[in-house]
Short mmCIF file of C-alpha atoms in Angstrom, two decimals:
data_model
loop_
_atom_site.label_atom_id
_atom_site.label_comp_id
_atom_site.label_asym_id
_atom_site.label_seq_id
_atom_site.Cartn_x
_atom_site.Cartn_y
_atom_site.Cartn_z
CA MET A 1 -155.06 -61.37 -91.11
CA LYS A 2 -155.91 -64.94 -91.60
CA ARG A 3 -156.34 -66.74 -94.87
CA LEU A 4 -159.59 -66.58 -96.26
CA ILE A 5 -160.48 -70.11 -96.14
CA ASN A 6 -159.88 -69.73 -92.27
CA GLN A 7 -162.46 -67.12 -91.78
CA ARG A 8 -165.46 -68.36 -90.05
CA PRO A 9 -168.59 -66.36 -89.79
CA GLY A 10 -170.34 -65.96 -86.24
CA PRO A 11 -173.91 -67.04 -85.73
CA VAL A 12 -174.89 -63.53 -86.64
CA SER A 13 -173.42 -62.64 -89.98
CA THR A 14 -173.78 -66.19 -90.56
CA ALA A 15 -177.95 -65.03 -90.41
CA ALA A 16 -176.99 -61.93 -92.32
CA LEU A 17 -174.94 -63.26 -94.94
CA ALA A 18 -177.33 -66.34 -95.62
CA LEU A 19 -180.53 -63.36 -95.99
CA LEU A 20 -178.15 -60.83 -98.12
CA PRO A 21 -178.87 -62.85 -101.49
CA PHE A 22 -182.64 -62.87 -100.36
CA VAL A 23 -182.34 -58.97 -99.91
CA VAL A 24 -180.28 -58.11 -102.89
CA LEU A 25 -183.03 -60.05 -105.29
CA ALA A 26 -185.90 -58.16 -103.77
CA LEU A 27 -184.33 -55.00 -103.68
CA VAL A 28 -183.35 -55.29 -107.89
CA TYR A 29 -187.04 -56.46 -108.70
CA LEU A 30 -188.34 -53.65 -106.48
CA LEU A 31 -186.26 -51.34 -108.56
CA ALA A 32 -187.02 -52.93 -111.88
CA SER A 33 -190.48 -53.08 -111.45
CA ASP A 34 -190.93 -49.36 -109.90
CA ALA A 35 -189.07 -48.42 -113.13
CA ARG A 36 -191.02 -50.20 -115.81
CA LEU A 37 -194.41 -49.09 -113.51
CA ALA A 38 -193.35 -45.19 -113.62
CA GLU A 39 -192.97 -45.53 -117.39
CA ASN A 40 -196.22 -47.75 -117.99
CA PRO A 41 -198.70 -48.50 -115.16
CA ASN A 42 -200.60 -50.85 -116.61
CA ASP A 43 -197.27 -53.22 -117.15
CA LYS A 44 -197.74 -56.78 -116.41
CA LEU A 45 -194.15 -58.17 -116.86
CA LEU A 46 -192.96 -56.85 -113.30
CA PRO A 47 -196.00 -56.14 -111.11
CA SER A 48 -195.35 -54.30 -107.86
CA PHE A 49 -195.39 -56.25 -104.13
CA THR A 50 -198.60 -54.73 -103.73
CA THR A 51 -200.07 -56.42 -106.65
CA LEU A 52 -198.08 -59.23 -105.82
CA ALA A 53 -199.75 -59.58 -102.12
CA GLU A 54 -203.28 -58.79 -103.41
CA SER A 55 -202.86 -61.71 -106.01
CA PHE A 56 -201.73 -64.27 -103.49
CA VAL A 57 -204.40 -63.25 -101.05
CA ARG A 58 -207.30 -63.21 -103.81
CA LEU A 59 -205.44 -66.58 -104.55
CA THR A 60 -205.42 -68.15 -101.44
CA SER A 61 -208.85 -66.70 -100.08
CA VAL A 62 -211.32 -66.10 -102.94
CA PRO A 63 -212.99 -69.10 -103.95
CA SER A 64 -212.77 -69.97 -108.27
CA GLN A 65 -216.32 -68.55 -109.73
CA ARG A 66 -216.03 -71.96 -111.58
CA THR A 67 -215.64 -74.26 -109.35
CA GLY A 68 -216.61 -72.96 -106.21
CA GLU A 69 -213.10 -74.13 -104.75
CA ILE A 70 -210.00 -71.73 -103.83
CA LEU A 71 -207.76 -72.26 -106.62
CA LEU A 72 -204.21 -72.66 -104.69
CA TRP A 73 -205.40 -74.97 -102.28
CA GLN A 74 -206.94 -76.80 -105.03
CA ASP A 75 -203.97 -76.73 -107.31
CA THR A 76 -201.24 -77.45 -104.55
CA GLY A 77 -203.48 -80.79 -103.55
CA ALA A 78 -203.72 -82.03 -106.93
CA SER A 79 -199.80 -81.35 -107.35
CA LEU A 80 -199.02 -82.79 -103.91
CA ARG A 81 -201.09 -86.11 -104.59
CA ARG A 82 -199.24 -86.53 -107.77
CA LEU A 83 -195.55 -86.00 -106.52
CA ALA A 84 -196.72 -88.07 -103.14
CA GLN A 85 -197.81 -90.87 -105.60
CA GLY A 86 -194.83 -90.55 -107.67
CA VAL A 87 -192.08 -90.16 -105.32
CA GLY A 88 -193.72 -92.82 -103.11
CA ILE A 89 -193.77 -95.53 -105.48
CA SER A 90 -190.42 -94.65 -107.20
CA ALA A 91 -188.89 -95.00 -103.36
CA ALA A 92 -190.26 -98.21 -102.91
CA ILE A 93 -189.23 -99.59 -106.12
CA GLY A 94 -185.67 -98.20 -105.82
CA LEU A 95 -185.75 -99.86 -102.46
CA ILE A 96 -186.45 -103.27 -103.61
CA LEU A 97 -184.18 -103.25 -106.86
CA GLY A 98 -181.52 -101.39 -105.65
CA VAL A 99 -180.75 -103.70 -102.74
CA ALA A 100 -181.61 -106.92 -104.93
CA LEU A 101 -179.24 -105.72 -107.14
CA GLY A 102 -176.50 -104.53 -104.48
CA ALA A 103 -176.78 -107.50 -102.72
CA ILE A 104 -177.13 -110.60 -104.94
CA PRO A 105 -174.36 -111.06 -107.66
CA LEU A 106 -176.47 -113.05 -109.54
CA ILE A 107 -179.07 -110.72 -110.14
CA ARG A 108 -176.87 -107.69 -110.31
CA SER A 109 -174.90 -109.71 -113.26
CA GLY A 110 -178.78 -110.08 -115.00
CA PHE A 111 -180.08 -106.90 -114.56
CA ALA A 112 -177.48 -103.70 -113.90
CA PRO A 113 -177.14 -103.25 -117.51
CA PHE A 114 -180.83 -103.29 -118.10
CA VAL A 115 -181.46 -100.65 -115.68
CA ALA A 116 -178.37 -98.76 -116.59
CA VAL A 117 -179.82 -98.49 -120.28
CA LEU A 118 -183.32 -97.92 -119.24
CA SER A 119 -182.16 -95.12 -117.27
CA LEU A 120 -180.91 -93.47 -120.18
CA ILE A 121 -184.21 -93.18 -121.89
CA PRO A 122 -185.32 -89.05 -121.61
CA PRO A 123 -188.45 -89.64 -119.50
CA MET A 124 -189.88 -86.37 -121.72
CA ALA A 125 -189.75 -88.19 -124.74
CA VAL A 126 -191.85 -91.09 -123.91
CA LEU A 127 -194.21 -88.71 -122.39
CA PRO A 128 -196.55 -89.10 -125.55
CA VAL A 129 -196.27 -92.82 -124.87
CA LEU A 130 -197.53 -92.44 -121.15
CA PHE A 131 -200.52 -90.34 -122.47
CA ILE A 132 -201.42 -93.19 -125.32
CA VAL A 133 -201.25 -95.84 -122.66
CA PHE A 134 -202.37 -94.14 -119.41
CA GLY A 135 -204.73 -91.67 -121.07
CA LEU A 136 -204.72 -87.84 -120.04
CA GLY A 137 -205.61 -88.67 -116.31
CA GLU A 138 -203.60 -88.98 -113.37
CA VAL A 139 -201.93 -92.46 -113.67
CA SER A 140 -200.20 -90.87 -116.88
CA LYS A 141 -198.67 -87.99 -114.66
CA VAL A 142 -197.55 -90.41 -111.71
CA VAL A 143 -195.99 -92.70 -114.09
CA LEU A 144 -193.89 -89.87 -115.62
CA ILE A 145 -192.39 -88.85 -111.95
CA ILE A 146 -191.60 -92.94 -111.39
CA VAL A 147 -190.09 -93.43 -115.23
CA GLY A 148 -188.05 -89.90 -114.35
CA ILE A 149 -186.43 -90.55 -111.34
CA THR A 150 -186.83 -94.65 -110.77
CA PRO A 151 -183.53 -95.14 -112.49
CA PHE A 152 -181.66 -93.01 -110.20
CA ILE A 153 -182.68 -94.10 -107.02
CA VAL A 154 -182.38 -97.81 -107.94
CA ARG A 155 -178.72 -96.99 -109.35
CA ASP A 156 -177.65 -94.88 -106.05
CA LEU A 157 -178.81 -97.35 -103.98
CA GLN A 158 -177.23 -100.41 -105.32
CA GLN A 159 -174.16 -98.17 -105.09
CA ARG A 160 -174.74 -97.61 -101.48
CA VAL A 161 -175.49 -101.27 -101.08
CA GLN A 162 -171.99 -101.97 -102.83
CA GLU A 163 -170.46 -99.69 -100.30
CA LEU A 164 -171.73 -100.91 -97.43
CA PRO A 165 -167.68 -102.49 -95.96
CA ARG A 166 -167.57 -105.98 -96.93
CA GLU A 167 -166.54 -106.68 -93.25
CA LEU A 168 -169.85 -106.37 -92.23
CA ILE A 169 -171.51 -108.65 -94.37
CA ILE A 170 -168.62 -111.23 -93.69
CA LYS A 171 -169.50 -110.67 -89.84
CA ALA A 172 -172.86 -111.25 -90.28
CA GLN A 173 -172.42 -114.55 -92.06
CA THR A 174 -170.25 -115.71 -89.20
CA LEU A 175 -173.05 -114.78 -86.83
CA GLY A 176 -174.92 -117.28 -88.52
CA ALA A 177 -177.15 -115.03 -91.15
CA ASN A 178 -178.85 -116.57 -94.30
CA SER A 179 -178.89 -114.40 -97.54
CA TRP A 180 -182.45 -113.15 -96.51
CA GLN A 181 -181.61 -112.50 -92.67
CA ILE A 182 -178.46 -110.51 -94.08
CA VAL A 183 -180.76 -108.44 -96.45
CA LEU A 184 -183.24 -107.60 -93.87
CA ARG A 185 -181.29 -107.15 -90.65
CA VAL A 186 -178.08 -105.66 -91.85
CA ILE A 187 -178.52 -104.15 -95.23
CA LEU A 188 -182.12 -103.02 -95.38
CA PRO A 189 -181.72 -101.33 -92.07
CA GLN A 190 -178.52 -99.51 -93.35
CA VAL A 191 -179.88 -97.98 -96.69
CA VAL A 192 -183.31 -96.64 -95.65
CA PRO A 193 -181.39 -93.61 -94.41
CA ARG A 194 -179.41 -93.48 -97.51
CA LEU A 195 -183.09 -93.84 -99.31
CA ILE A 196 -184.14 -90.90 -97.91
CA ASP A 197 -181.15 -88.87 -99.11
CA ALA A 198 -181.60 -90.47 -102.04
CA VAL A 199 -185.57 -88.96 -102.34
CA ARG A 200 -184.39 -85.79 -101.46
CA LEU A 201 -181.92 -85.55 -104.24
CA SER A 202 -184.40 -86.73 -106.72
CA LEU A 203 -187.06 -84.21 -105.31
CA GLY A 204 -186.07 -81.53 -107.71
CA THR A 205 -186.51 -83.58 -110.91
CA ALA A 206 -189.86 -84.90 -109.70
CA TRP A 207 -191.20 -81.23 -109.59
CA LEU A 208 -190.05 -80.61 -112.86
CA PHE A 209 -191.92 -83.84 -114.27
CA LEU A 210 -194.43 -83.37 -112.42
CA ILE A 211 -195.09 -79.50 -113.65
CA SER A 212 -194.15 -80.63 -117.55
CA ALA A 213 -197.17 -83.46 -117.32
CA GLU A 214 -199.35 -80.73 -115.87
CA ALA A 215 -198.47 -78.34 -118.33
CA ILE A 216 -199.08 -80.67 -121.31
CA ALA A 217 -202.60 -82.25 -120.08
CA ALA A 218 -204.14 -81.42 -116.59
CA THR A 219 -207.45 -79.81 -115.36
CA GLU A 220 -205.60 -78.50 -112.48
CA GLY A 221 -202.44 -78.64 -110.49
CA LEU A 222 -199.57 -75.92 -109.51
CA GLY A 223 -198.05 -76.44 -113.13
CA TYR A 224 -201.29 -76.23 -114.94
CA ARG A 225 -202.33 -72.72 -113.68
CA ILE A 226 -198.58 -71.67 -114.25
CA PHE A 227 -199.08 -72.58 -117.97
CA LEU A 228 -202.97 -71.48 -118.01
CA VAL A 229 -202.29 -68.23 -117.11
CA ARG A 230 -199.29 -67.42 -119.31
CA ARG A 231 -201.26 -66.65 -121.88
CA TYR A 232 -202.96 -63.38 -120.15
CA LEU A 233 -199.04 -62.41 -119.08
CA ALA A 234 -200.71 -63.02 -115.68
CA MET A 235 -197.12 -62.31 -113.88
CA ASP A 236 -199.05 -61.45 -110.94
CA VAL A 237 -200.38 -65.33 -110.40
CA ILE A 238 -197.06 -67.20 -112.07
CA LEU A 239 -194.85 -65.29 -109.43
CA PRO A 240 -196.78 -66.20 -106.49
CA TYR A 241 -197.01 -69.71 -107.63
CA VAL A 242 -193.41 -70.01 -108.43
CA VAL A 243 -192.49 -68.84 -104.99
CA TRP A 244 -195.15 -71.17 -103.48
CA ILE A 245 -194.03 -74.39 -105.05
CA THR A 246 -190.26 -73.25 -103.99
CA ILE A 247 -191.04 -72.90 -100.25
CA LEU A 248 -193.14 -76.42 -100.59
CA ALA A 249 -190.16 -78.17 -102.31
CA TYR A 250 -187.98 -76.50 -99.55
CA LEU A 251 -190.45 -77.65 -96.53
CA THR A 252 -190.40 -81.21 -98.17
CA ASP A 253 -186.77 -81.65 -98.06
CA PHE A 254 -186.63 -80.33 -94.60
CA LEU A 255 -189.26 -82.62 -93.42
CA LEU A 256 -187.62 -85.72 -94.82
CA LYS A 257 -184.35 -84.31 -92.85
CA GLN A 258 -186.14 -84.19 -89.87
CA ILE A 259 -187.69 -87.56 -90.15
CA SER A 260 -184.18 -88.96 -91.20
CA ARG A 261 -182.88 -87.25 -87.92
CA ARG A 262 -185.29 -88.66 -85.55
CA ALA A 263 -185.82 -92.19 -86.82
CA PHE A 264 -181.90 -93.02 -87.96
CA PRO A 265 -179.64 -91.08 -84.86
CA TRP A 266 -176.74 -93.38 -85.71
CA TYR A 267 -176.60 -92.21 -89.23
CA HIS A 268 -176.37 -88.54 -88.38
CA ASN A 269 -173.96 -89.09 -85.32
CA GLY A 270 -170.82 -88.07 -87.55
CA GLU A 271 -172.40 -85.07 -89.19
CA PRO A 272 -170.81 -81.91 -88.74
CA GLY A 273 -172.58 -79.08 -86.07
CA ARG A 274 -173.95 -82.74 -84.04
CA MET B 1 -157.45 -136.02 -80.48
CA THR B 2 -158.51 -134.41 -83.99
CA PRO B 3 -156.92 -131.35 -84.89
CA ARG B 4 -159.09 -128.16 -84.72
CA ILE B 5 -157.58 -126.82 -87.71
CA ARG B 6 -155.22 -128.71 -90.46
CA PHE B 7 -153.82 -127.51 -93.33
CA GLU B 8 -152.57 -129.99 -95.90
CA ASN B 9 -150.04 -128.82 -98.40
CA VAL B 10 -152.26 -125.55 -99.03
CA TRP B 11 -151.36 -123.39 -101.84
CA MET B 12 -152.70 -120.33 -102.73
CA THR B 13 -152.08 -118.54 -105.96
CA TYR B 14 -153.82 -115.40 -108.02
CA GLY B 15 -152.80 -115.85 -111.46
CA ASP B 16 -149.01 -116.36 -111.99
CA GLN B 17 -148.76 -114.75 -108.50
CA VAL B 18 -148.05 -117.48 -105.75
CA VAL B 19 -148.83 -116.06 -102.19
CA LEU B 20 -148.89 -119.12 -100.07
CA GLU B 21 -147.17 -122.30 -101.13
CA ARG B 22 -146.84 -125.69 -99.43
CA LEU B 23 -148.46 -124.79 -95.99
CA ASN B 24 -148.72 -127.45 -93.56
CA LEU B 25 -149.79 -126.52 -90.07
CA THR B 26 -152.14 -128.80 -87.53
CA VAL B 27 -153.86 -126.73 -84.33
CA ALA B 28 -155.03 -128.31 -81.32
CA PRO B 29 -158.04 -127.19 -79.81
CA GLY B 30 -157.18 -124.35 -77.39
CA GLU B 31 -154.10 -123.17 -78.67
CA PHE B 32 -153.58 -119.55 -79.10
CA CYS B 33 -151.67 -119.12 -82.47
CA THR B 34 -150.29 -115.34 -83.34
CA ILE B 35 -149.16 -114.75 -86.97
CA VAL B 36 -146.79 -112.21 -87.95
CA GLY B 37 -144.83 -111.51 -91.06
CA ALA B 38 -143.95 -108.45 -93.52
CA SER B 39 -146.84 -106.74 -95.48
CA GLY B 40 -147.55 -109.14 -98.44
CA CYS B 41 -146.57 -112.25 -96.90
CA GLY B 42 -150.13 -114.00 -96.82
CA LYS B 43 -150.92 -113.68 -93.32
CA THR B 44 -154.23 -111.78 -94.27
CA THR B 45 -154.83 -114.55 -97.06
CA LEU B 46 -154.41 -117.15 -94.50
CA LEU B 47 -157.08 -115.54 -92.26
CA ARG B 48 -159.29 -115.52 -95.53
CA LEU B 49 -158.78 -118.83 -95.83
CA LEU B 50 -159.89 -119.82 -92.54
CA LEU B 51 -162.74 -117.79 -92.82
CA GLY B 52 -163.95 -119.42 -96.17
CA GLU B 53 -163.49 -116.01 -97.96
CA GLU B 54 -161.03 -117.59 -100.31
CA THR B 55 -160.32 -121.86 -101.45
CA PRO B 56 -157.22 -122.90 -101.34
CA SER B 57 -155.80 -123.30 -105.19
CA ARG B 58 -154.11 -126.68 -104.08
CA GLY B 59 -154.47 -128.68 -101.04
CA ARG B 60 -157.33 -128.63 -98.39
CA ILE B 61 -157.89 -127.08 -94.71
CA LEU B 62 -159.99 -129.41 -92.38
CA LEU B 63 -162.04 -128.16 -89.29
CA ASP B 64 -162.20 -130.70 -86.89
CA GLY B 65 -161.54 -133.56 -89.27
CA GLU B 66 -163.95 -132.31 -91.99
CA PRO B 67 -163.34 -130.27 -94.85
CA LEU B 68 -163.70 -126.53 -93.95
CA PRO B 69 -166.85 -124.58 -95.28
CA ALA B 70 -166.48 -122.79 -98.39
CA GLU B 71 -168.13 -119.21 -97.07
CA PRO B 72 -168.03 -118.20 -93.65
CA GLY B 73 -170.29 -119.25 -90.90
CA PRO B 74 -171.02 -119.62 -87.03
CA ASP B 75 -168.40 -121.63 -86.04
CA ARG B 76 -165.44 -119.10 -87.10
CA GLY B 77 -166.03 -115.71 -85.27
CA ILE B 78 -163.92 -112.70 -86.83
CA VAL B 79 -162.87 -109.29 -85.58
CA PHE B 80 -161.56 -107.00 -87.60
CA GLN B 81 -159.53 -103.85 -87.18
CA ARG B 82 -162.18 -101.63 -88.43
CA TYR B 83 -165.99 -102.13 -89.47
CA SER B 84 -166.47 -105.18 -86.98
CA VAL B 85 -169.87 -104.02 -85.62
CA PHE B 86 -172.60 -103.02 -87.18
CA PRO B 87 -173.42 -99.00 -86.91
CA HIS B 88 -177.44 -99.24 -87.14
CA LEU B 89 -177.67 -101.76 -83.90
CA SER B 90 -177.05 -100.48 -80.53
CA VAL B 91 -174.29 -102.18 -78.13
CA LEU B 92 -177.19 -104.76 -76.94
CA GLY B 93 -178.38 -105.02 -80.53
CA ASN B 94 -175.08 -106.02 -81.89
CA VAL B 95 -174.57 -108.60 -79.62
CA LEU B 96 -178.34 -109.63 -79.65
CA LEU B 97 -178.23 -109.87 -83.30
CA GLY B 98 -176.05 -113.45 -83.53
CA LEU B 99 -178.39 -115.17 -80.96
CA GLU B 100 -181.35 -113.59 -82.94
CA LEU B 101 -180.20 -114.82 -86.38
CA ARG B 102 -179.50 -118.13 -85.17
CA ALA B 103 -183.26 -118.56 -83.53
CA ALA B 104 -185.38 -116.99 -85.88
CA PRO B 105 -184.50 -117.70 -89.60
CA VAL B 106 -187.07 -115.93 -91.32
CA THR B 107 -188.02 -112.70 -89.25
CA GLY B 108 -184.50 -112.30 -87.44
CA ARG B 109 -185.71 -111.24 -84.33
CA LEU B 110 -186.88 -112.79 -81.28
CA PHE B 111 -190.14 -111.64 -79.34
CA GLY B 112 -191.42 -112.22 -75.59
CA GLY B 113 -189.45 -114.88 -73.39
CA ALA B 114 -187.15 -115.96 -76.14
CA ARG B 115 -186.12 -112.01 -76.24
CA ARG B 116 -185.18 -112.03 -72.49
CA ASN B 117 -183.26 -114.84 -72.22
CA ALA B 118 -181.09 -114.04 -75.35
CA ARG B 119 -181.29 -110.32 -73.53
CA ASP B 120 -180.25 -112.11 -70.48
CA GLU B 121 -177.20 -113.67 -72.25
CA ALA B 122 -176.21 -110.80 -74.15
CA VAL B 123 -175.83 -108.73 -71.23
CA ALA B 124 -173.68 -110.94 -69.14
CA MET B 125 -171.15 -111.31 -72.41
CA LEU B 126 -171.36 -107.49 -72.36
CA GLU B 127 -170.19 -107.32 -68.90
CA ALA B 128 -167.93 -109.60 -69.29
CA VAL B 129 -166.13 -107.59 -71.55
CA GLY B 130 -166.77 -104.54 -69.74
CA LEU B 131 -169.51 -102.87 -71.61
CA GLY B 132 -172.41 -103.36 -69.30
CA GLN B 133 -173.02 -99.50 -68.67
CA SER B 134 -173.34 -98.84 -72.41
CA LEU B 135 -175.84 -101.27 -73.81
CA GLY B 136 -177.95 -98.35 -75.14
CA LYS B 137 -175.05 -96.41 -76.85
CA TYR B 138 -174.43 -96.69 -80.69
CA PRO B 139 -170.88 -98.00 -82.08
CA THR B 140 -170.31 -94.34 -83.15
CA GLN B 141 -170.77 -93.00 -79.68
CA LEU B 142 -167.85 -95.85 -78.39
CA SER B 143 -164.26 -95.22 -78.27
CA GLY B 144 -162.01 -97.33 -80.73
CA GLY B 145 -160.91 -99.78 -77.57
CA MET B 146 -164.89 -100.28 -76.79
CA GLN B 147 -165.81 -101.02 -80.27
CA GLN B 148 -163.23 -103.90 -80.56
CA ARG B 149 -164.65 -105.05 -76.97
CA LEU B 150 -168.24 -105.29 -78.43
CA ALA B 151 -166.79 -106.70 -81.69
CA LEU B 152 -165.05 -109.55 -79.38
CA ALA B 153 -168.40 -109.77 -77.02
CA GLN B 154 -170.69 -109.94 -80.73
CA SER B 155 -168.54 -112.94 -81.87
CA LEU B 156 -168.07 -115.02 -78.47
CA VAL B 157 -171.91 -114.86 -77.89
CA MET B 158 -172.02 -117.42 -80.37
CA HIS B 159 -169.40 -119.92 -78.78
CA PRO B 160 -167.50 -120.41 -81.97
CA ARG B 161 -164.97 -123.08 -82.66
CA ILE B 162 -162.40 -120.62 -83.67
CA LEU B 163 -162.05 -116.82 -83.22
CA LEU B 164 -160.15 -115.05 -85.85
CA LEU B 165 -158.28 -111.85 -84.83
CA ASP B 166 -157.25 -109.32 -87.84
CA GLU B 167 -154.97 -106.98 -86.53
CA PRO B 168 -158.02 -106.14 -83.97
CA PHE B 169 -155.71 -103.71 -82.06
CA GLY B 170 -153.86 -102.10 -84.51
CA ALA B 171 -155.75 -98.71 -84.58
CA LEU B 172 -155.75 -98.64 -80.81
CA ASP B 173 -153.30 -96.47 -78.09
CA PRO B 174 -151.04 -98.41 -76.34
CA GLY B 175 -152.32 -98.03 -73.10
CA ILE B 176 -155.82 -99.49 -74.15
CA ARG B 177 -153.70 -101.90 -76.59
CA ARG B 178 -152.46 -103.61 -72.97
CA ASP B 179 -155.77 -103.40 -71.43
CA MET B 180 -157.39 -105.36 -74.72
CA HIS B 181 -154.26 -107.99 -74.19
CA GLU B 182 -155.34 -108.92 -70.69
CA LEU B 183 -158.96 -109.14 -72.27
CA VAL B 184 -158.33 -111.25 -74.96
CA LEU B 185 -156.16 -113.77 -73.02
CA ARG B 186 -158.90 -113.68 -69.95
CA LEU B 187 -161.56 -114.74 -72.63
CA TRP B 188 -159.32 -117.00 -74.36
CA ARG B 189 -158.87 -118.74 -70.99
CA GLU B 190 -162.73 -118.86 -69.75
CA ASN B 191 -163.96 -119.71 -73.07
CA ASN B 192 -161.08 -122.33 -74.33
CA LEU B 193 -160.97 -120.63 -77.36
CA THR B 194 -158.93 -121.80 -80.41
CA VAL B 195 -157.49 -118.06 -81.58
CA PHE B 196 -155.84 -117.19 -84.81
CA MET B 197 -154.60 -113.45 -84.40
CA VAL B 198 -152.67 -111.46 -87.23
CA THR B 199 -150.88 -108.84 -86.14
CA HIS B 200 -147.97 -106.39 -87.17
CA ASP B 201 -146.18 -105.92 -83.99
CA ILE B 202 -143.95 -108.79 -83.29
CA ARG B 203 -143.62 -107.95 -79.66
CA GLU B 204 -147.26 -108.35 -79.23
CA GLY B 205 -147.16 -111.57 -81.12
CA PHE B 206 -145.02 -112.96 -78.62
CA TYR B 207 -146.45 -111.60 -75.74
CA LEU B 208 -150.08 -113.20 -76.54
CA GLY B 209 -150.84 -116.83 -77.18
CA THR B 210 -149.05 -120.08 -76.95
CA ARG B 211 -147.52 -120.28 -80.37
CA LEU B 212 -146.46 -117.79 -82.47
CA LEU B 213 -145.95 -118.47 -86.47
CA VAL B 214 -143.71 -115.99 -88.76
CA PHE B 215 -144.65 -116.02 -92.55
CA ASP B 216 -142.09 -114.98 -95.09
CA LYS B 217 -140.47 -116.27 -98.46
CA LEU B 218 -139.48 -119.52 -98.40
CA ARG B 219 -137.28 -118.92 -101.42
CA TYR B 220 -136.64 -115.56 -103.48
CA ASP B 221 -135.89 -114.76 -106.83
CA PRO B 222 -135.30 -111.17 -107.23
CA ASP B 223 -135.97 -110.90 -110.57
CA ALA B 224 -139.51 -112.60 -110.20
CA PRO B 225 -140.51 -111.75 -106.82
CA GLN B 226 -143.94 -112.97 -107.52
CA ALA B 227 -143.05 -116.55 -108.65
CA TYR B 228 -142.67 -117.83 -105.21
CA GLY B 229 -145.13 -117.86 -102.30
CA ALA B 230 -144.70 -117.37 -98.44
CA GLY B 231 -144.67 -120.17 -96.07
CA ILE B 232 -144.17 -120.90 -92.27
CA THR B 233 -140.60 -120.12 -91.38
CA TYR B 234 -140.72 -120.18 -87.97
CA ASP B 235 -143.59 -122.03 -85.71
CA LEU B 236 -142.24 -121.24 -82.19
CA PRO B 237 -143.74 -122.48 -79.03
CA ILE B 238 -144.20 -119.42 -77.16
CA GLY B 239 -142.88 -119.52 -73.07
CA GLN B 240 -140.00 -121.40 -74.14
CA ALA B 241 -138.49 -118.97 -76.69
CA ASP B 242 -135.56 -117.26 -75.39
CA PRO B 243 -134.84 -113.46 -75.98
CA GLY B 244 -132.00 -114.69 -79.00
CA THR B 245 -134.72 -116.06 -80.81
CA LEU B 246 -136.93 -112.93 -80.79
CA ALA B 247 -133.89 -110.79 -81.84
CA GLU B 248 -133.60 -113.36 -84.69
CA VAL B 249 -137.20 -113.27 -85.72
CA LEU B 250 -136.89 -109.62 -85.82
CA ALA B 251 -133.61 -109.37 -88.05
CA GLY B 252 -135.42 -111.85 -90.35
CA GLY B 253 -138.83 -110.39 -90.35
CA LYS B 254 -136.99 -106.74 -91.76
CA ARG B 255 -136.78 -108.17 -95.13
#
């Protein structure tokens, strides 16, 4: 018998092992839901899979009586728009500031401690300030995401720039590069795939801030809907929404990973399994 | 003739640690200097001084009679043991880079006819080092020896006045090392280069080049090993050195 650390599953058992926790979770839910519904058929806390499926179909196909729009799509569009704007702007700021801080010692000395202090401000604590300054509309929600994830991206990218081997920067200088050319041709192309990594890592946090902002003040959005129907204990809406958000988050992450692999094959050459 | 490189009483100290002391050296154009010595004897410091990464604490260094610039520049090419090539550029892109940087200060890229000319020049250089078949590959797809060939081509396409080699073959297998020795000697002759090569391998130092510089402490205080720096203990015109000298240097180099 090999040691436990040397036992590797084959392709079939890998898939089976990966599915196992999902099956167990579904089973536990099914048993618990059945037990509660047997006691009280009107129980709202753990709706049956049938109820959940019906409610999901209703959410994705039946237009709302008030607005005439299909709620799930409307909420998804609103949330994804905010998320894309917030994350996109954060990534742009992160790339520019991170490269500037990482590559230029004069800027680093001047601003790195400032960024370090800023990143310690709890974003939710300044949410009221954002509502006061930017109003209750779209801007404050996007800004909350930016405030929430930009410091992380900036500091991560600065770190990545500083981790580039010193030899490469020297080499570029011996090829006659000026500072701007070093940033443009040596540093930027090497940190863009690392920016994608940083964005993937911060997406979870971005969703957190998005849903928080929507829960507090919004008229549409995935987070808004969940917190709205909470009052009616509408688990048959909340649970499909949570699953849907999880799927969206997974797809975004998957998409970013694929883009990175396609666009930067050199960055992924050394990865295991390739 | 003006010497290519001239060290005039150069000292290098970090705090109270003396790394190099009283270094005087004159190197004519076309010389191939190999530099050997124990670890921590200032070999790499000498290279960093030549690169302009460090400035001497005392004394001065002249390049073709002019003070050496205090930062790396296109007149001094370098090949390191590792990380000498850019992982995000193809083989061709790595060699093209220097030509593009020189011609396009703002965009750092060439287009159209200018790019075709630069490409021809880069391809010719790559063929000279035996990489003509690998233009589109990325460095991670190359073996260690091929990466060093690429690094040499990348430096030489800029026609530097000095080529610095920092243990360039230290990580290679013996067979590949021999091929690389032949390549370096051929490139040195064809391009009329002035070469400084640091190596751990004293036999390699004897085999390559026209001049062997051995670095060691000139004075030694067992109670304060930092107090005195290293200097050149042997400066041998190779080819005239007899086997007895090699044995003597080997014995002295062990300390």
